[in-house]
Amino acid sequence: MHTPTAPATGAHTAARPRRAAPPPPPPGRWTAPVVRAWPALAGYALVRLVGIAFVALRLPDRGPGLGTLLAAKYDTVYYVHIAQYGYAAPMTDACAVQGPLCKYAFFPLYPALIRGVSAVLPLPAGPVAWGIAVVASLAAAWGIYAVARELAGQRAGVIAAVLWGIAPHAMVESMAYTEPLFTALCAWALYAAVTRRWAVAGVLASLAGLTRPSGSAVVAAVVLAALWTLFTRARAGRAGTGTGPGGGGGGRRRGRPAAGRADRTGPLLVAVVVAPLGWFAWFGWVGHRAGDWRGYFQVQEKWGSTFDGGSFTFHRIADIFRTLPTNLNTLVGAGTVVAALLLFALCCRDRQPAVLLVYAGVLLLIAVGGEGYFHSKARFLLPAFPLLIPAARALAAARPSTLYPLLGTAVVVSGAYGGYLMLVWPHSP
């Protein structure tokens, strides 16, 4: 009787082909932007940590600690006081020169956020103010990356975020100041305009107008871009050529227009109407409190801040060559102003979207044309991030053997200068 044998095993068994591992699922709609942006956010966070480390390692044994330097000095004192006690409560010592309306020079959105978060979290207002600024700085870096990526590609977007983190006076980005929040609102408002999300652009521009007086820059940029787009649509309609994708919002990466997003009249009108509301509302309220429509400008005059078209700024730059030696902060401020003007010329040559050019141009006009506070000119120019895009584009084209030494050196220089601002320079940054 024949007994069936078991099938052969071991080496005589034909090997079964292994199934290939399934490819990882593509990023979802909400996670894809985070996946793309994480190198920019990580790079920005790293250079800011290096900047803070420079200050921490050089702290003297006697004197204010790191927490005080970052969250309890200079303008932060006013914002925290406003958050805790409101605008009407007197600050006798701090406002001895500027008068009873001195706190009205500080716009309301940042202290309102401090007050709101302090009501939820069991933390003092100072640390809350610093935490809001840190979160806002990351949001600003993300927005800067997004705008630069639209114009010059992924690598340039990452580099632009890193450059903002090591710009002159970038130490302010890690302090309880309004520059991080303001830059975040402006960056995302401009990104919304470039990608033709007009209603979003109008809302964010209005919030920026409640954050700093230079919010007029992003308000002007969004309103003019939306009006220009409405005008070109109407002209194209009369000519019977339809509505093209070009317009005041500008273009996508490498100057190409955004595709697949119609410039509808409704969102454009929302941008035109909503964008100026925050800025004009605050100016109107301060005028009402002062009993004069020029109230805000009168408050600024008492703070020593007026507009002279640039005479003060250029005279101070000329004084550097007439009164040598001078201090490091004055040299950096003068160099930043000159570099900003040159970079703006490069932005114009590269034909950046008009909305970015208007924004950067108005910020330059405000910073350079303002009289007083020369030592803070570089800080006033921090939100003018479109000026960094030509440098980011050039560095993105460089070889790694050139790029990394340049950025590494810049990080060290920025950190050292941040330490100087915090520990040596006797005034506000």
Coordinates of C-alpha atoms in Angstrom, one line a residue:
M1 CA 0.0 0.0 0.0
H2 CA 1.4 3.3 -1.0
T3 CA 1.6 6.0 1.6
P4 CA 1.6 9.6 0.4
T5 CA 4.7 11.5 1.5
A6 CA 4.7 14.9 3.1
P7 CA 5.7 17.8 0.8
A8 CA 9.4 18.6 0.9
T9 CA 10.5 21.3 3.2
G10 CA 13.7 23.3 3.7
A11 CA 15.9 24.1 0.7
H12 CA 13.6 22.2 -1.7
T13 CA 10.6 24.4 -1.0
A14 CA 10.0 27.1 -3.5
A15 CA 10.4 30.5 -1.8
R16 CA 7.3 32.5 -1.7
P17 CA 7.7 36.1 -2.9
R18 CA 7.3 38.6 0.0
R19 CA 4.7 41.2 -0.4
A20 CA 6.1 44.7 -0.6
A21 CA 5.4 46.9 2.4
P22 CA 2.5 49.3 1.7
P23 CA 3.6 52.8 1.1
P24 CA 3.0 55.2 4.0
P25 CA -0.2 57.1 3.7
P26 CA 0.1 60.6 2.2
P27 CA -0.1 63.5 4.7
G28 CA -3.7 64.6 5.3
R29 CA -5.1 67.9 4.5
W30 CA -4.4 69.3 7.9
T31 CA -1.1 67.5 8.6
A32 CA 0.6 68.2 5.2
P33 CA 1.3 71.9 6.0
V34 CA 2.9 70.9 9.3
V35 CA 5.0 68.2 7.6
R36 CA 6.3 70.7 5.1
A37 CA 6.9 73.4 7.6
W38 CA 8.6 71.5 10.4
P39 CA 12.2 72.1 9.1
A40 CA 11.5 75.8 9.1
L41 CA 10.0 75.7 12.6
A42 CA 12.8 73.5 13.9
G43 CA 15.5 75.6 12.4
Y44 CA 14.0 78.8 13.7
A45 CA 13.5 77.4 17.2
L46 CA 17.1 76.2 17.2
V47 CA 18.6 79.6 16.4
R48 CA 16.4 81.3 18.9
L49 CA 17.5 78.8 21.6
V50 CA 21.1 79.6 20.7
G51 CA 20.4 83.3 21.1
I52 CA 18.8 82.8 24.5
A53 CA 21.7 80.5 25.5
F54 CA 24.2 83.3 24.7
V55 CA 22.4 85.6 27.2
A56 CA 22.0 82.9 29.9
L57 CA 25.6 81.9 29.8
R58 CA 26.8 85.5 30.2
L59 CA 24.4 86.5 33.0
P60 CA 26.3 88.3 35.8
D61 CA 26.0 87.0 39.3
R62 CA 24.3 90.1 40.4
G63 CA 21.5 91.7 38.4
P64 CA 18.2 90.7 36.8
G65 CA 17.8 87.0 36.0
L66 CA 16.9 85.6 32.6
G67 CA 13.2 85.5 33.3
T68 CA 13.2 89.2 34.2
L69 CA 15.2 90.2 31.1
L70 CA 12.8 88.3 28.8
A71 CA 9.4 88.9 30.5
A72 CA 9.6 91.9 32.8
K73 CA 11.5 94.8 31.3
Y74 CA 11.0 97.8 29.1
D75 CA 7.7 97.8 27.1
T76 CA 6.6 94.6 28.8
V77 CA 6.0 96.6 32.0
Y78 CA 3.4 98.7 30.2
Y79 CA 1.6 95.8 28.5
V80 CA 1.4 93.8 31.7
H81 CA 0.1 96.8 33.6
I82 CA -2.5 97.4 31.0
A83 CA -3.5 93.7 31.1
Q84 CA -3.9 93.8 34.9
Y85 CA -5.4 97.3 35.5
G86 CA -6.6 98.7 32.2
Y87 CA -5.6 101.9 30.4
A88 CA -7.2 104.3 32.9
A89 CA -5.2 103.1 35.9
P90 CA -2.3 105.6 36.5
M91 CA 1.4 104.6 36.2
T92 CA 2.8 107.6 38.1
D93 CA 6.4 106.7 38.0
A94 CA 6.6 105.2 34.5
C95 CA 4.5 108.0 33.0
A96 CA 6.0 111.0 34.8
V97 CA 7.0 112.7 31.5
Q98 CA 4.4 111.3 29.0
G99 CA 1.3 112.3 31.1
P100 CA -1.9 110.4 32.0
L101 CA -2.6 109.1 28.5
C102 CA 0.9 107.6 28.1
K103 CA -0.3 104.0 28.0
Y104 CA -2.5 104.7 25.0
A105 CA 0.6 104.6 22.9
F106 CA 0.5 100.8 23.4
F107 CA -2.1 99.1 21.2
P108 CA -4.7 96.8 22.9
L109 CA -4.6 93.3 21.3
Y110 CA -1.5 92.0 23.1
P111 CA -2.6 93.1 26.6
A112 CA -6.1 91.8 25.8
L113 CA -4.5 88.4 25.0
I114 CA -2.4 88.5 28.2
R115 CA -5.5 89.3 30.3
G116 CA -7.6 86.5 28.6
V117 CA -4.9 83.8 29.0
S118 CA -4.2 84.9 32.6
A119 CA -7.8 84.4 33.4
V120 CA -7.6 80.8 32.2
L121 CA -4.2 79.7 33.4
P122 CA -3.0 80.1 37.0
L123 CA 0.1 82.0 36.0
P124 CA 1.3 85.6 36.6
A125 CA 0.8 88.0 33.7
G126 CA 4.5 88.3 33.0
P127 CA 5.1 84.7 32.2
V128 CA 1.9 84.6 30.2
A129 CA 3.0 87.6 28.2
W130 CA 6.3 85.8 27.4
G131 CA 4.5 82.6 26.5
I132 CA 2.2 84.3 24.1
A133 CA 5.2 86.0 22.4
V134 CA 7.0 82.7 22.1
V135 CA 4.0 81.0 20.5
A136 CA 3.5 84.0 18.2
S137 CA 7.1 83.9 17.1
L138 CA 6.7 80.3 16.0
A139 CA 3.5 81.3 14.2
A140 CA 5.4 84.2 12.6
A141 CA 8.3 81.9 11.4
W142 CA 5.7 79.6 9.9
G143 CA 4.0 82.4 8.1
I144 CA 7.3 83.8 6.8
Y145 CA 8.2 80.3 5.6
A146 CA 4.8 80.0 3.8
V147 CA 5.1 83.3 2.0
A148 CA 8.7 82.6 0.9
R149 CA 7.9 79.1 -0.2
E150 CA 5.1 80.4 -2.4
L151 CA 7.6 82.7 -4.1
A152 CA 10.9 80.8 -4.1
G153 CA 10.4 77.2 -3.1
Q154 CA 10.7 75.0 -0.1
R155 CA 14.4 75.5 0.6
A156 CA 14.2 79.3 0.4
G157 CA 11.1 79.2 2.7
V158 CA 13.1 77.3 5.4
I159 CA 16.1 79.7 5.1
A160 CA 13.8 82.8 5.3
A161 CA 12.4 81.6 8.6
V162 CA 15.9 81.0 9.9
L163 CA 17.1 84.4 8.7
W164 CA 14.3 86.1 10.6
G165 CA 15.5 84.3 13.7
I166 CA 19.0 85.7 13.4
A167 CA 18.2 89.2 12.1
P168 CA 19.5 92.2 14.0
H169 CA 17.5 92.6 17.2
A170 CA 16.0 89.1 16.8
M171 CA 16.4 88.8 20.5
V172 CA 13.2 90.7 20.7
E173 CA 11.4 87.7 19.2
S174 CA 12.1 85.9 22.4
M175 CA 10.9 88.7 24.7
A176 CA 7.5 89.7 25.8
Y177 CA 7.2 92.3 23.0
T178 CA 4.6 92.8 20.3
E179 CA 6.9 92.2 17.4
P180 CA 6.3 88.4 17.3
L181 CA 2.5 88.7 17.5
F182 CA 2.5 91.5 14.9
T183 CA 4.7 89.7 12.5
A184 CA 2.7 86.6 12.8
L185 CA -0.6 88.4 11.9
C186 CA 1.1 90.3 9.1
A187 CA 2.8 87.2 7.6
W188 CA -0.4 85.2 7.5
A189 CA -2.4 88.1 6.2
L190 CA 0.0 88.5 3.4
Y191 CA 0.0 84.8 2.7
A192 CA -3.8 84.9 2.5
A193 CA -3.6 87.8 0.1
V194 CA -0.9 86.0 -2.1
T195 CA -3.1 82.9 -2.2
R196 CA -6.3 84.9 -2.7
R197 CA -8.0 84.2 0.6
W198 CA -9.2 87.8 0.7
A199 CA -11.6 87.7 3.6
V200 CA -9.0 86.0 5.8
A201 CA -6.4 88.6 4.8
G202 CA -8.8 91.4 5.8
V203 CA -9.5 89.9 9.2
L204 CA -5.8 89.3 10.0
A205 CA -4.9 92.8 8.8
S206 CA -7.5 94.3 11.1
L207 CA -6.1 92.4 14.0
A208 CA -2.6 93.5 13.1
G209 CA -3.9 97.1 13.1
L210 CA -4.8 96.5 16.8
T211 CA -1.3 95.4 17.6
R212 CA 1.1 98.1 16.6
P213 CA 0.9 101.5 14.9
S214 CA 2.8 100.1 11.9
G215 CA -0.2 97.9 11.3
S216 CA -1.1 100.6 8.8
A217 CA 1.5 98.9 6.5
V218 CA -0.4 95.6 6.2
V219 CA -3.7 97.4 6.1
A220 CA -2.5 99.5 3.2
A221 CA -1.1 96.4 1.4
V222 CA -4.2 94.3 1.7
V223 CA -6.7 97.1 0.8
L224 CA -4.7 98.3 -2.2
A225 CA -4.2 94.8 -3.4
A226 CA -7.9 94.0 -3.1
L227 CA -8.9 97.3 -4.8
W228 CA -6.4 96.6 -7.6
T229 CA -7.8 93.2 -8.2
L230 CA -11.4 94.5 -8.3
F231 CA -10.3 97.1 -10.8
T232 CA -8.5 94.6 -13.1
R233 CA -11.5 92.3 -12.9
A234 CA -13.9 95.1 -13.9
R235 CA -11.6 96.2 -16.7
A236 CA -11.2 92.6 -17.9
G237 CA -15.0 92.1 -17.8
R238 CA -15.6 95.3 -19.9
A239 CA -13.0 94.0 -22.4
G240 CA -14.8 90.6 -22.6
T241 CA -11.6 88.7 -21.7
G242 CA -12.9 87.2 -18.4
T243 CA -11.2 87.3 -15.0
G244 CA -7.6 86.3 -15.0
P245 CA -5.8 85.0 -12.0
G246 CA -3.4 87.9 -11.8
G247 CA -4.0 90.9 -9.7
G248 CA -2.9 92.8 -6.6
G249 CA -2.4 89.6 -4.6
G250 CA 0.7 88.7 -6.6
G251 CA 1.8 85.2 -7.7
R252 CA 2.7 81.8 -6.4
R253 CA 6.1 80.3 -6.5
R254 CA 8.7 81.9 -8.7
G255 CA 6.1 84.6 -9.7
R256 CA 3.4 82.3 -11.1
P257 CA -0.1 83.3 -10.3
A258 CA -2.2 81.3 -7.9
A259 CA -4.3 78.8 -9.8
G260 CA -7.9 77.6 -9.2
R261 CA -8.9 80.3 -6.8
A262 CA -11.4 82.9 -8.3
D263 CA -11.2 86.5 -7.1
R264 CA -14.8 86.9 -6.2
T265 CA -16.2 90.3 -5.5
G266 CA -17.6 89.4 -2.1
P267 CA -14.3 88.4 -0.3
L268 CA -12.5 91.3 -2.0
L269 CA -15.0 93.8 -0.6
V270 CA -14.7 92.2 2.8
A271 CA -10.9 92.7 2.7
V272 CA -11.3 96.3 1.7
V273 CA -13.9 97.1 4.4
V274 CA -12.6 94.9 7.3
A275 CA -8.8 95.4 7.0
P276 CA -8.7 99.1 8.2
L277 CA -11.2 98.6 11.1
G278 CA -8.8 97.7 13.9
W279 CA -6.3 100.5 13.1
F280 CA -8.8 103.2 12.7
A281 CA -10.8 102.1 15.7
W282 CA -7.9 102.5 18.0
F283 CA -6.9 105.8 16.6
G284 CA -10.5 107.0 17.0
W285 CA -10.8 105.7 20.6
V286 CA -7.5 107.4 21.6
G287 CA -8.8 110.6 20.0
H288 CA -12.0 110.3 21.9
R289 CA -10.2 109.9 25.2
A290 CA -7.9 112.8 24.4
G291 CA -10.7 115.1 23.3
D292 CA -8.9 115.7 20.0
W293 CA -8.9 113.6 16.8
R294 CA -5.1 114.0 16.8
G295 CA -4.9 112.4 20.2
Y296 CA -2.8 109.4 19.3
F297 CA -0.2 111.6 17.5
Q298 CA -0.1 113.9 20.6
V299 CA 0.6 110.9 22.8
Q300 CA 3.4 109.8 20.5
E301 CA 4.9 113.3 20.5
K302 CA 5.1 113.1 24.3
W303 CA 7.0 109.8 23.9
G304 CA 9.4 111.6 21.5
S305 CA 8.2 109.9 18.4
T306 CA 7.2 112.0 15.4
F307 CA 7.5 111.8 11.6
D308 CA 10.0 113.9 9.7
G309 CA 10.4 112.0 6.4
G310 CA 13.8 110.6 7.3
S311 CA 15.8 113.7 8.2
F312 CA 16.6 112.5 11.7
T313 CA 17.5 109.0 10.6
F314 CA 19.9 110.0 7.8
H315 CA 21.5 112.7 10.0
R316 CA 22.2 110.1 12.6
I317 CA 23.8 107.8 10.1
A318 CA 25.9 110.7 8.8
D319 CA 26.9 111.5 12.4
I320 CA 28.6 108.1 12.7
F321 CA 31.3 109.2 10.3
R322 CA 31.6 112.7 11.9
T323 CA 31.7 111.6 15.6
L324 CA 33.7 108.4 15.7
P325 CA 33.9 106.3 17.9
T326 CA 30.3 105.3 18.4
N327 CA 28.5 102.5 20.2
L328 CA 27.8 99.1 18.6
N329 CA 24.0 99.5 18.7
T330 CA 24.2 102.7 16.6
L331 CA 26.4 101.0 14.1
V332 CA 24.0 98.0 13.8
G333 CA 21.0 100.3 13.5
A334 CA 22.6 102.3 10.7
G335 CA 23.7 99.2 8.9
T336 CA 20.3 97.7 9.2
V337 CA 18.6 100.8 7.7
V338 CA 21.0 100.8 4.8
A339 CA 20.7 97.1 4.2
A340 CA 16.9 97.3 4.3
L341 CA 16.9 100.0 1.6
L342 CA 19.1 97.9 -0.6
L343 CA 17.1 94.7 0.0
F344 CA 13.9 96.6 -0.9
A345 CA 15.5 97.6 -4.2
L346 CA 16.2 93.9 -4.8
C347 CA 12.6 93.0 -4.0
C348 CA 11.4 95.5 -6.6
R349 CA 13.9 94.1 -9.1
D350 CA 12.7 90.5 -8.4
R351 CA 9.1 91.8 -9.0
Q352 CA 7.7 90.5 -5.7
P353 CA 3.9 90.6 -5.5
A354 CA 2.6 94.1 -5.1
V355 CA 1.0 93.3 -1.8
L356 CA 4.5 92.4 -0.3
L357 CA 6.1 95.5 -1.8
V358 CA 3.5 97.8 -0.4
Y359 CA 3.8 96.2 3.0
A360 CA 7.6 96.4 3.1
G361 CA 7.7 99.8 1.6
V362 CA 5.3 101.3 4.1
L363 CA 7.2 99.7 7.0
L364 CA 10.4 101.2 5.7
L365 CA 8.8 104.6 5.4
I366 CA 7.6 104.4 9.0
A367 CA 10.8 103.2 10.4
V368 CA 13.2 105.4 8.4
G369 CA 10.9 108.4 8.3
G370 CA 10.2 108.4 12.1
E371 CA 12.1 110.9 14.3
G372 CA 13.5 109.5 17.5
Y373 CA 14.4 106.1 18.8
F374 CA 17.3 105.5 16.5
H375 CA 18.5 102.7 18.7
S376 CA 15.3 100.8 17.9
K377 CA 15.2 101.2 14.1
A378 CA 16.4 97.6 13.6
R379 CA 13.6 96.4 15.9
F380 CA 11.0 98.4 14.0
L381 CA 12.2 96.7 10.8
L382 CA 11.9 93.1 12.2
P383 CA 8.4 92.7 10.7
A384 CA 9.6 93.6 7.2
F385 CA 10.3 90.0 6.4
P386 CA 9.8 90.3 2.6
L387 CA 13.2 92.0 2.6
L388 CA 14.7 88.6 3.5
I389 CA 13.3 86.7 0.5
P390 CA 16.1 87.8 -2.0
A391 CA 18.8 86.6 0.5
A392 CA 16.9 83.4 1.1
R393 CA 16.6 82.7 -2.6
A394 CA 20.3 83.3 -3.1
L395 CA 21.3 81.1 -0.2
A396 CA 18.9 78.4 -1.3
A397 CA 20.9 78.2 -4.6
A398 CA 24.2 77.9 -2.7
R399 CA 26.0 74.6 -2.1
P400 CA 25.8 73.1 1.4
S401 CA 29.5 73.7 1.9
T402 CA 28.8 77.4 1.5
L403 CA 25.4 77.6 3.0
Y404 CA 26.0 76.0 6.4
P405 CA 29.2 77.9 7.3
L406 CA 27.5 81.2 6.4
L407 CA 24.4 80.5 8.5
G408 CA 26.5 79.1 11.3
T409 CA 28.6 82.2 11.5
A410 CA 25.5 84.4 11.3
V411 CA 23.9 82.5 14.2
V412 CA 27.0 83.0 16.4
V413 CA 27.2 86.7 15.5
S414 CA 23.4 87.2 16.1
G415 CA 23.6 85.4 19.5
A416 CA 26.6 87.5 20.6
Y417 CA 24.8 90.7 19.6
G418 CA 21.7 89.6 21.4
G419 CA 23.7 89.2 24.5
Y420 CA 25.1 92.7 24.1
L421 CA 21.6 94.1 23.8
M422 CA 20.4 92.4 26.9
L423 CA 23.4 92.7 29.2
V424 CA 25.5 95.7 28.0
W425 CA 23.2 98.1 26.1
P426 CA 21.6 100.3 28.8
H427 CA 18.3 101.1 27.0
S428 CA 15.4 99.2 25.5
P429 CA 16.3 97.1 22.4

